[in-house]
XYZ file of C-alpha atoms in Angstrom:
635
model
C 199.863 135.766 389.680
C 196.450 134.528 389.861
C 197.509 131.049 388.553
C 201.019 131.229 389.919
C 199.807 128.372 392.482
C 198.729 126.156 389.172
C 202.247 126.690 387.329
C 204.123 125.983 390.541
C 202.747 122.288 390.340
C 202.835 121.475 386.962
C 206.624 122.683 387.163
C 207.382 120.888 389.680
C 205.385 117.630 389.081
C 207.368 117.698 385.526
C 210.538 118.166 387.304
C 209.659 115.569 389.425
C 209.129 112.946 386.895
C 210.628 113.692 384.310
C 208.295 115.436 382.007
C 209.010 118.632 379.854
C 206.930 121.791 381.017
C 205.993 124.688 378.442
C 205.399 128.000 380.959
C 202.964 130.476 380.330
C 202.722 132.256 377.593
C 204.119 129.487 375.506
C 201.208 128.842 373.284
C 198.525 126.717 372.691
C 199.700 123.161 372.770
C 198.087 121.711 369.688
C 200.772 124.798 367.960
C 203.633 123.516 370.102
C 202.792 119.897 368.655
C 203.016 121.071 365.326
C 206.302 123.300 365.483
C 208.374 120.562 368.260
C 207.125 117.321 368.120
C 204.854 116.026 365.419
C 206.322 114.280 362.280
C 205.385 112.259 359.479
C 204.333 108.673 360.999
C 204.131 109.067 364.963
C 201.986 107.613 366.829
C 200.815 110.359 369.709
C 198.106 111.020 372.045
C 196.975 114.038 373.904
C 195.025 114.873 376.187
C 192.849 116.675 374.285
C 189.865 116.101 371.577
C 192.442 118.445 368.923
C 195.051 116.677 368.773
C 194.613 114.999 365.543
C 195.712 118.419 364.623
C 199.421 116.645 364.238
C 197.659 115.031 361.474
C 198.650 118.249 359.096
C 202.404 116.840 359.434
C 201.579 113.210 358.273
C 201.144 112.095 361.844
C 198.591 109.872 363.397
C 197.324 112.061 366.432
C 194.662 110.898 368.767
C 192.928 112.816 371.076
C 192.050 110.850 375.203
C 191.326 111.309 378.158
C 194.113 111.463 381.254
C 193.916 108.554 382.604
C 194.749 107.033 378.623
C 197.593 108.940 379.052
C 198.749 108.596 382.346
C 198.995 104.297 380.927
C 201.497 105.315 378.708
C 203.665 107.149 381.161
C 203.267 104.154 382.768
C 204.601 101.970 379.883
C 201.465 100.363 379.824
C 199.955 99.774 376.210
C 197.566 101.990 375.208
C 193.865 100.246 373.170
C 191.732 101.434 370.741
C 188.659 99.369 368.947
C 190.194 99.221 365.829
C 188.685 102.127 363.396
C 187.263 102.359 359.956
C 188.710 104.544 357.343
C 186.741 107.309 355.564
C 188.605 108.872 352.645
C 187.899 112.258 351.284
C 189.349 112.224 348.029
C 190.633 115.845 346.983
C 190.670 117.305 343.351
C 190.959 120.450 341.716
C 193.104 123.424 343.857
C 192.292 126.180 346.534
C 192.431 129.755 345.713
C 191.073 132.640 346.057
C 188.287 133.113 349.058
C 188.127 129.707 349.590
C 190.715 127.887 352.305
C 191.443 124.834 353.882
C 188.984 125.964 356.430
C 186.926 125.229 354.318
C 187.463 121.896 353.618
C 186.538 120.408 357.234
C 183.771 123.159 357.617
C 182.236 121.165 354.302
C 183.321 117.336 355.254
C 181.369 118.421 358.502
C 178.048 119.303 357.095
C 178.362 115.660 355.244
C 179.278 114.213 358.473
C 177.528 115.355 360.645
C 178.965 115.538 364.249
C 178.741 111.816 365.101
C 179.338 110.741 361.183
C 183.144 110.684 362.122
C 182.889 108.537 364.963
C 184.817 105.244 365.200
C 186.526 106.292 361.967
C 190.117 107.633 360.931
C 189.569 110.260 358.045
C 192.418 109.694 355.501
C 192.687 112.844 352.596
C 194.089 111.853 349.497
C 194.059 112.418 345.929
C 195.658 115.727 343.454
C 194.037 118.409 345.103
C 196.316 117.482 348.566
C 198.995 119.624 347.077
C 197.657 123.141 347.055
C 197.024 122.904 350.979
C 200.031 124.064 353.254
C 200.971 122.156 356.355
C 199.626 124.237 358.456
C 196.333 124.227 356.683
C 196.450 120.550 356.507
C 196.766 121.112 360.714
C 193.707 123.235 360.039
C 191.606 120.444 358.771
C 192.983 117.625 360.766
C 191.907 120.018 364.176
C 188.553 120.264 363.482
C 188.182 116.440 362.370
C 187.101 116.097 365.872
C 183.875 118.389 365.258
C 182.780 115.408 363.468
C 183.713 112.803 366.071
C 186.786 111.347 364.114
C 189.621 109.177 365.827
C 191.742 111.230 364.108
C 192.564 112.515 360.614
C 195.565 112.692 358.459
C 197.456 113.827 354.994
C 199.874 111.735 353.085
C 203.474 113.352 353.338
C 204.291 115.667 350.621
C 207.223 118.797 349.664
C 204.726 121.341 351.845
C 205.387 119.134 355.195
C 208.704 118.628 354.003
C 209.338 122.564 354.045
C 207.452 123.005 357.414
C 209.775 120.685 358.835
C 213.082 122.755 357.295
C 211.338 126.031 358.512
C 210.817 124.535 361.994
C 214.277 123.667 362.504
C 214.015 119.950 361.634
C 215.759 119.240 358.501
C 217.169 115.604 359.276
C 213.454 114.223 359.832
C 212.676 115.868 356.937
C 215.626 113.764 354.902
C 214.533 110.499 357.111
C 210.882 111.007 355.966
C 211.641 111.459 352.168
C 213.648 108.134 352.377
C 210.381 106.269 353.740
C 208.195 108.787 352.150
C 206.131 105.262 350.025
C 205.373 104.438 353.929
C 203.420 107.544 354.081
C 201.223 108.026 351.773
C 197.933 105.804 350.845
C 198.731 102.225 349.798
C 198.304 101.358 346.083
C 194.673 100.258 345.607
C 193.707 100.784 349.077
C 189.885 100.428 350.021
C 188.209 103.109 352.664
C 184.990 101.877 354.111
C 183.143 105.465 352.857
C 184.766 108.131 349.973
C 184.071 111.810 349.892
C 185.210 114.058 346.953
C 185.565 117.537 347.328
C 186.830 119.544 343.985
C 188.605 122.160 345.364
C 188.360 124.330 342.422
C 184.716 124.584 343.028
C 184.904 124.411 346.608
C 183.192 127.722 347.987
C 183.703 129.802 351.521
C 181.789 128.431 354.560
C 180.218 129.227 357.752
C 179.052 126.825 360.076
C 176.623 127.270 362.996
C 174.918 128.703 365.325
C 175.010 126.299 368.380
C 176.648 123.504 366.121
C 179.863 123.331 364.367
C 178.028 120.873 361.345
C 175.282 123.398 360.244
C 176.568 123.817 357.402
C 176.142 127.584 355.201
C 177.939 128.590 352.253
C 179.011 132.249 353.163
C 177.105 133.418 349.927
C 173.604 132.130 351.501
C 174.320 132.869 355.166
C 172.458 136.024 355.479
C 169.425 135.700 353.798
C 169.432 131.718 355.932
C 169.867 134.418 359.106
C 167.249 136.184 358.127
C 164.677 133.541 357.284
C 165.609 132.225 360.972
C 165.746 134.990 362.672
C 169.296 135.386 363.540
C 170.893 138.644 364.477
C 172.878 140.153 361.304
C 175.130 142.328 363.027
C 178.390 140.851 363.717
C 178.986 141.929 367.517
C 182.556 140.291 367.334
C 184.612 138.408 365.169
C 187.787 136.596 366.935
C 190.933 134.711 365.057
C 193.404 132.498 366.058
C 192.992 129.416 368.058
C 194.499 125.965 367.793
C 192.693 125.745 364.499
C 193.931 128.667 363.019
C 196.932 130.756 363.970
C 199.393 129.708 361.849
C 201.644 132.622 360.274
C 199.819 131.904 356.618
C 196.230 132.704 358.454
C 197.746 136.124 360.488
C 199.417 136.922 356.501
C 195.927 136.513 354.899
C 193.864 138.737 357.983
C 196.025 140.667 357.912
C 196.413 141.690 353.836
C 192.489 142.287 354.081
C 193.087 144.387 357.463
C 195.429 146.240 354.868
C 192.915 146.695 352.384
C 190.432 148.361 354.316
C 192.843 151.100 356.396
C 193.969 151.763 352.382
C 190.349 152.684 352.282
C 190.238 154.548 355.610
C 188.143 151.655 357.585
C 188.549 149.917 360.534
C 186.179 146.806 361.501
C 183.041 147.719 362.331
C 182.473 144.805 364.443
C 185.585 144.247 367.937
C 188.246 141.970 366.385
C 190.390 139.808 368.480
C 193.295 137.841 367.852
C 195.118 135.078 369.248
C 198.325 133.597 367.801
C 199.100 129.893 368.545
C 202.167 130.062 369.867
C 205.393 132.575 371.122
C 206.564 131.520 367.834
C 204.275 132.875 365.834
C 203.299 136.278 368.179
C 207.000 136.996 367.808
C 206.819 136.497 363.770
C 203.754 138.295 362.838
C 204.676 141.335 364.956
C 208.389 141.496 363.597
C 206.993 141.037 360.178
C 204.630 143.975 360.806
C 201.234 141.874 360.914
C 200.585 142.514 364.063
C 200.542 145.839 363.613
C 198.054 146.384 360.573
C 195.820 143.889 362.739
C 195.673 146.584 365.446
C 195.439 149.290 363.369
C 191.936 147.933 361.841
C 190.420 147.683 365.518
C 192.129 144.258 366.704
C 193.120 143.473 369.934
C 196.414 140.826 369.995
C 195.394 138.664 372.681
C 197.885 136.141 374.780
C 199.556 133.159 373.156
C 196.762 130.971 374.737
C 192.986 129.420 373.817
C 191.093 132.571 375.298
C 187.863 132.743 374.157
C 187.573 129.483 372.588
C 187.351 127.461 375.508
C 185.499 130.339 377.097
C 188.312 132.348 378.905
C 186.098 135.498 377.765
C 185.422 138.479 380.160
C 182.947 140.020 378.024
C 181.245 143.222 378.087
C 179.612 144.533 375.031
C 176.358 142.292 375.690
C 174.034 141.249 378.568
C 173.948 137.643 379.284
C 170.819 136.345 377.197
C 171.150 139.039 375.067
C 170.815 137.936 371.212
C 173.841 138.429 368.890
C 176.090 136.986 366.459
C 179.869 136.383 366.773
C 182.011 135.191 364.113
C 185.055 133.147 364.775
C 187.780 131.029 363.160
C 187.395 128.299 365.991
C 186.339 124.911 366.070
C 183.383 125.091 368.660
C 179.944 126.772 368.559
C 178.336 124.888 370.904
C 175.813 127.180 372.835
C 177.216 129.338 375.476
C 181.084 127.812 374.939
C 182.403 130.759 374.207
C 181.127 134.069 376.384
C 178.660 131.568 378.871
C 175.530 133.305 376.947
C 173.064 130.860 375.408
C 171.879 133.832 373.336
C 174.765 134.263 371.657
C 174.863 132.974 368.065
C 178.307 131.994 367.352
C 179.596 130.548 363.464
C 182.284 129.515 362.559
C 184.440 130.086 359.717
C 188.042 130.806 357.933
C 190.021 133.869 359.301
C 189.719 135.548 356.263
C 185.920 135.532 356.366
C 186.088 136.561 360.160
C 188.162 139.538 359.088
C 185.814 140.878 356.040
C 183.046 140.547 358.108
C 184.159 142.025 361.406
C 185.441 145.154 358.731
C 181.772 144.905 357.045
C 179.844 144.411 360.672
C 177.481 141.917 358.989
C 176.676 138.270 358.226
C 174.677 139.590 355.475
C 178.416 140.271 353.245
C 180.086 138.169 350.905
C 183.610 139.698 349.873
C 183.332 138.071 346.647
C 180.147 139.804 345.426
C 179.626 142.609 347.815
C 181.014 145.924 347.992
C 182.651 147.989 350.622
C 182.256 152.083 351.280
C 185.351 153.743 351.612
C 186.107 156.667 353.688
C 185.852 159.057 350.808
C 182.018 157.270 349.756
C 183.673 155.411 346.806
C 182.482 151.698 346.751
C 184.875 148.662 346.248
C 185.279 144.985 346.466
C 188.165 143.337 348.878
C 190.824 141.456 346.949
C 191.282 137.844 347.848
C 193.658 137.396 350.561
C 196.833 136.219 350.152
C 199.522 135.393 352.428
C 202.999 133.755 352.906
C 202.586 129.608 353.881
C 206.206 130.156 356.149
C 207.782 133.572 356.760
C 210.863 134.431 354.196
C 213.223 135.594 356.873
C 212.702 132.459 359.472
C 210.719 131.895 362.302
C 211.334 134.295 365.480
C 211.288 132.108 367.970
C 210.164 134.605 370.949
C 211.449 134.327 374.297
C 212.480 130.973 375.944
C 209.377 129.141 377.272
C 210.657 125.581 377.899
C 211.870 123.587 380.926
C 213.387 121.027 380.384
C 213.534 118.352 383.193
C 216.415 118.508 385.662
C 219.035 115.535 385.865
C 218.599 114.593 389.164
C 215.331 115.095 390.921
C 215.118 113.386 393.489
C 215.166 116.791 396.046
C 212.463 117.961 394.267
C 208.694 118.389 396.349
C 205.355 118.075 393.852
C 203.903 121.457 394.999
C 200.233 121.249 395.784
C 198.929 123.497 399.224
C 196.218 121.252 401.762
C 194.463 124.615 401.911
C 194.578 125.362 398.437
C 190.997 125.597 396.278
C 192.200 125.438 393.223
C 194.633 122.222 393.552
C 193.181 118.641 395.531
C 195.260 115.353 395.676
C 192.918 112.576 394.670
C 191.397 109.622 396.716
C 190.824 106.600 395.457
C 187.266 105.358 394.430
C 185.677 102.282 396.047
C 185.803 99.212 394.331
C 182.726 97.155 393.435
C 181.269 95.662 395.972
C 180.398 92.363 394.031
C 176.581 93.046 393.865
C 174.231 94.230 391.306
C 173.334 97.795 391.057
C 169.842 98.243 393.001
C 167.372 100.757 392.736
C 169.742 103.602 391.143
C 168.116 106.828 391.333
C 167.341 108.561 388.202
C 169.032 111.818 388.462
C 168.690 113.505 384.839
C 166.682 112.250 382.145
C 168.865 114.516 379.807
C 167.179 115.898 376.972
C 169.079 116.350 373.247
C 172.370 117.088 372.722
C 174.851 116.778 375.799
C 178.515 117.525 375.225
C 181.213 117.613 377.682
C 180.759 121.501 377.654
C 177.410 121.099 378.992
C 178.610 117.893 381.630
C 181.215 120.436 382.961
C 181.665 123.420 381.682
C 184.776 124.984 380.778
C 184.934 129.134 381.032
C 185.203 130.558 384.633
C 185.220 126.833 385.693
C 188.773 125.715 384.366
C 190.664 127.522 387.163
C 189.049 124.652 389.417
C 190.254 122.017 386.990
C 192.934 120.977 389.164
C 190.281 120.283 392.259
C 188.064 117.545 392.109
C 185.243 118.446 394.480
C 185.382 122.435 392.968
C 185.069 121.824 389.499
C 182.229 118.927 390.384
C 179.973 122.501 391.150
C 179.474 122.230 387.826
C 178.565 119.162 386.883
C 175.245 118.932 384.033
C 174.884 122.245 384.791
C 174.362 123.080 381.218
C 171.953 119.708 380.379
C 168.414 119.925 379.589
C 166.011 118.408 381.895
C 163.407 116.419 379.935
C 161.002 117.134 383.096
C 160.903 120.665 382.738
C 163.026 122.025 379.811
C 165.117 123.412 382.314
C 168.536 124.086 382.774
C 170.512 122.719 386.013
C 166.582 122.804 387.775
C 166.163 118.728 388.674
C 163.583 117.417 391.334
C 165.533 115.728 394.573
C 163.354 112.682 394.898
C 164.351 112.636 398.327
C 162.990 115.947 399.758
C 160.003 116.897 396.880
C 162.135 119.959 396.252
C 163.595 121.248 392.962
C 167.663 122.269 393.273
C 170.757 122.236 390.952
C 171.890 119.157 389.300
C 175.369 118.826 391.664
C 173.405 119.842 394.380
C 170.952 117.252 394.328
C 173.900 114.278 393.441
C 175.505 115.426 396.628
C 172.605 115.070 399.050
C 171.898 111.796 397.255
C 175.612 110.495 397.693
C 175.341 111.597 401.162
C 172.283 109.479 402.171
C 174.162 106.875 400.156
C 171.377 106.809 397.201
C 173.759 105.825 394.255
C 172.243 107.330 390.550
C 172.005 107.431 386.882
C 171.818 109.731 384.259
C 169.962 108.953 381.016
C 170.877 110.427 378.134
C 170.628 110.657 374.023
C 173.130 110.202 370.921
C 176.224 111.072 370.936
C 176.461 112.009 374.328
C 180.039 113.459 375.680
C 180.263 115.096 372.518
C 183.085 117.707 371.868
C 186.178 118.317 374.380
C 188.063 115.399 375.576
C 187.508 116.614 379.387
C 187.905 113.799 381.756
C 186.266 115.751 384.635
C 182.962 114.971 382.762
C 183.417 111.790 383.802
C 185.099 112.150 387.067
C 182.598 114.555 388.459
C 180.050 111.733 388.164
C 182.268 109.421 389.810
C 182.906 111.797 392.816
C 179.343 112.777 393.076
C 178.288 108.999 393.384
C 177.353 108.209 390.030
C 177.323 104.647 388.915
C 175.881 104.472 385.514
C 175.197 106.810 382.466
C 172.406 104.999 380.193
C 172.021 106.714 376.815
C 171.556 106.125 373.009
C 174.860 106.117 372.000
C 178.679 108.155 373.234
C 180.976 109.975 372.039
C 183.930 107.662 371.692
C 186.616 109.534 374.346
C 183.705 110.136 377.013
C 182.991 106.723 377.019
C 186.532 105.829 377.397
C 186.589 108.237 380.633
C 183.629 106.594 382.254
C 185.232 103.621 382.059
C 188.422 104.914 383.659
C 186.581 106.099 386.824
C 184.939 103.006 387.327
C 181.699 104.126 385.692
C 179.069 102.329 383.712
C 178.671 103.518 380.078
C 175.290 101.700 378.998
C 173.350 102.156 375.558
C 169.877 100.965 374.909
C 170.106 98.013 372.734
C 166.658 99.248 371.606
C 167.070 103.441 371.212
C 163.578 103.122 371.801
C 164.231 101.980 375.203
C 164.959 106.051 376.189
C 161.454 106.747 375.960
C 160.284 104.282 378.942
C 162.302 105.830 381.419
C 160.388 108.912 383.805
C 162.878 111.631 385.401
C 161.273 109.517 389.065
C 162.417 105.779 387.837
C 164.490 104.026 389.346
C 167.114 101.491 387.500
C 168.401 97.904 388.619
C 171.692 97.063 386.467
C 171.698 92.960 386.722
C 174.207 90.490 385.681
C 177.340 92.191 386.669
C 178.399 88.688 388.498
C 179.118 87.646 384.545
C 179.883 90.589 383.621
C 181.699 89.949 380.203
C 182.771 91.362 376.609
C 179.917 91.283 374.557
C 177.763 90.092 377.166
C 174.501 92.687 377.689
C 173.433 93.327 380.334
C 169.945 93.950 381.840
C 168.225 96.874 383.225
C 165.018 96.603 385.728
C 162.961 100.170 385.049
C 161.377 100.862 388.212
C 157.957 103.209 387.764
C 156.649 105.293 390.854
C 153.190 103.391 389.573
C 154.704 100.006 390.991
C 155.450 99.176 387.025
C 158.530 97.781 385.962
C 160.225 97.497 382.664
C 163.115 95.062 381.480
C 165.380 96.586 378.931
C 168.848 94.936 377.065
C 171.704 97.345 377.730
C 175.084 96.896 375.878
C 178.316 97.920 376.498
C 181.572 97.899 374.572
C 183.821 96.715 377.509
C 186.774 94.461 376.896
C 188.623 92.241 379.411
C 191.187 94.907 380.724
C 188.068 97.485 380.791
C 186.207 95.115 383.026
C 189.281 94.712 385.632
C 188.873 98.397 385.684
C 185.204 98.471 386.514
C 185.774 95.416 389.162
C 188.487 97.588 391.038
C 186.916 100.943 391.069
C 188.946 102.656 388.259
C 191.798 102.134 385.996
C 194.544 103.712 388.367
C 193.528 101.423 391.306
C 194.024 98.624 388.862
C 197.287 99.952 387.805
C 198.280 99.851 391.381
C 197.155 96.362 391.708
C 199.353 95.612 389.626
C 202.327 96.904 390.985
């Protein structure tokens, strides 16, 4: 009931207009992609950094933000800068310990988090064959930990029988007629090549605080030690968009199996989170469920959970050091319990599972040995599990509504009262002028994803309120001033207050801002109220080394600036007390930088080159104060 409100609108702004509505409890929707509407050679966005997740199905699946989307509801085209291809060539075969997790958890520590971006990652070659669809998916998800466009598999017999399971059979036929279509090109050239041998491929664990910190999971624990990390594994947690599919419950759960043989139970809480009704409904008919409670698990809902921070944790104190171990995507500090002390890595759910049964990082099931109830030792066999279930998906109970015929009678439900729902205003249009004398209101120091521009957790019930959620806007950024967190000095008053508080006493004595940031900046989640906050808050301009590509897209939506240095140098000249002049917007013009006037509290000034990556369109949008008021121009 406490979202009731929430569900009300989205079913009746998709009965409305036309647009399909999963209920609650349906699943995550990067599963419902994958089971109802991916196929081999779509083009499909979603509004969401995971979506490339498709890409396990042969699809090309591209994560935006709303307002991307909302253009082709419209029937408006959708642009993107044309990307580069990286291929990661694939020999050799998976088995054993190691799985497809493990693929992307290595391409990442290669990568990097920004080496993906402006790139599609292709995967090719032999090895492409031992990986299941729904590992492909695997793979293809966390392409976005390394800033990818998107990634994708050629199509092959193990999409093929995904498709048959998943009740699809004639776009299975219709893809094996075109199948030359969807695989690499003879004698195709990628811009960068990365081979993995996959018969020498071993398990991984990425993190703490960054999904690219690469470990393999035979050196993790005496790395933890050398650093300092805790050993004991507080938690581990399953599931996810990344992996949930019935071939990752199958192999937890034949490990789960292997220690209650033994008289164990995980020493560490387990979790677990299946992806969709789908697959909840499979794994507990076909008894996984089951042997996953039995070892200490806890089945969770059919939703993200604690991945995107839905987590009402107890066992620790906030700022309390400890290690969780999860089969997600994201470690990025405090994501997933809001504790910045809380060292999370990330990993296959096979490794989750040995670990949360050994209660250690410092345990590698293919070397290390067990204690069984009775004091004899012995070594976990390597998982295995089913890639589809023999008898047929269960498909659950009925979670879909489709939209009505005629809706014309039908009233978008949103309360004037309500604080979790707000119809939006418009933003003001440029006023023709340069931007003078911007207030700096961040000089942000290091890494600044969209989890730390608005944070998701507790915050996402406000998500469909615009002045709400924008409580938390930088909370989570590091002031260069005073290595603090959300502790910035209001220029106007000498006194030191949170970063939203501070924008909104600036906005109110009309003292537009910027913040200044570093690379890669809007990492991670595709969430447009990172750059909508800013917008409502009176932001004008965000000034950093370089974005992350969908955040940048977002500013631009909301009438914002993006700006990079031309010289990354440049960062270094501005003081948290500057403030910034943005000149030449009368010829404001692709490819045409622009200039920035550095104000010093000394009475020094500075004039930097700022670029931007603004077309034509992207311009209009920036002239009329957003892309939707320049979709209503239009009209």
């Amino acid at each position: 009931m406490l979202n009731q409100e929430v569900y009300n609108f989205l079913a009746t702004a998709g009965a409305k207009y036309g647009v399909g509505f999963w209920k609650p409890g349906s699943g995550i929707i990067h599963q419902i992609i994958l089971e109802n509407y991916a196929y081999p050679g779509v083009l499909l966005i979603g509004t969401d950094s995971h979506t490339p997740n498709g890409g396990g199905l042969g699809s090309i699946c591209i994560g935006v933000g709303g307002a991307d989307a909302v253009d082709v509801m419209a029937g408006i085209p959708w642009e993107l800068k044309c990307p580069n291809v990286i291929g990661v060539k694939l020999t050799g075969s998976l088995s054993g310990w190691t799985s497809p997790k493990d693929v992307i958890l290595k391409v990442a520590g290669i990568l990097t988090v920004k080496g993906g971006t402006g790139a599609i990652v292709e995967y090719h070659g032999p090895g492409v064959d031992s990986i299941s669809c729904t590992g492909m998916a695997t793979i293809c998800n966390m392409g976005a930990e390394i800033g990818a466009t998107t990634s994708v598999f050629p199509y092959n017999h193990r999409m093929k029988t995904y498709l048959n399971k998943t009740g699809r059979a004639d776009i299975a036929a219709l893809a094996d007629e075109h199948k030359d279509d969807l695989i690499p090109d003879k004698g195709c050239k990628y811009d960068q090549v990365i081979e993995i041998n996959l018969s020498e491929l071993k398990p991984h664990i990425n993190g703490p605080f960054t999904p690219d910190l690469a470990h393999p999971v035979s050196e993790i624990g005496a790395v933890a030690e050398k650093n300092g990390w805790p050993l004991e594994v507080k938690v581990g947690l399953i599931g996810s968009c990344t992996n949930s599919s019935y071939e990752d419950m199958g192999r937890a759960a034949s490990l789960a199996k292997q220690a209650l043989d033994k008289g164990l139970k995980c020493k560490a809480a387990f979790t677990v989170t299946p992806g969709s009704e789908q697959i909840r409904a499979t794994i507990e008919r076909d008894g996984f469920s089951k042997i996953l409670r039995d070892v200490g698990g806890v089945v969770l809902a059919n939703a993200c959970g604690p991945c995107i921070g839905q987590w009402d944790r107890k066992d620790v104190k906030k700022g309390e050091k400890n290690t969780i171990v999860t089969s997600y995507n994201r470690n990025f500090t405090s994501r997933n319990d809001a504790n910045p002390a809380t060292h999370a890595f990330v990993t296959s759910p096979e490794i989750v599972t040995a670990m949360a049964i050994a209660g250690t990082l410092k345990f590698d099931p293919e070397t290390d040995y067990l204690t069984a109830a009775n004091g004899e030792k012995f070594k976990l066999e390597p998982p295995n599990g089913d890639e589809l279930p023999a008898r047929d998906f269960d498909p659950g109970q009925d979670t879909y509504q489709h939209p009505p015929a005629e809706s014309g009678s039908v009233m978008v439900d949103v309360s004037p009262t309500s604080t979790r729902l707000q119809l939006l205003e418009p933003f003001d249009k440029w006023n023709g002028k340069d931007l003078e004398d911007l207030q700096v209101l961040i000089k942000v120091k290091g890494k600044c994803t969209t989890d730390h521009i608005s944070a998701a957790g507790p915050w996402l019930k406000f998500r469909g309120h615009l002045d709400n959620i924008s409580n938390n806007m930088l909370i989570g950024a590091i002031n260069i001033e005073n290595d603090a967190v959300n502790k910035i000095k209001n220029r106007l008053t000498g006194e030191y207050g949170g970063v939203p508080d501070v924008a909104r006493h600036y906005k109110a004595n009309g003292l537009s801002w910027v913040v200044v940031g570093d690379d890669n900046y809007g990492e991670g989640s595709s969430r447009e109220h990172a750059a909508l906050e800013p917008r409502h808050l009176g932001g004008r301009v965000i000034l950093v080394k370089s974005f992350a590509r969908i955040h940048e897209t977002n500013l631009k939506k909301q009438g914002m600036l993006p700006l990079t240095f031309a010289d990354p140098t440049d960062y270094d000249k501005i003081r948290p007390d500057d403030k910034i002049s943005i000149t030449g917007l009368a010829t404001f013009a692709p490819g045409k930088p622009l200039k920035g006037v550095v104000k010093h509290g000394d009475g020094s000034q500075d004039i930097i080159t700022l670029n931007h990556t603004f077309n034509e369109n992207q311009v209009e949008w920036f002239h009329a104060g957003s892309a939707l008021n320049r979709m209503k121009e239009l009209q």
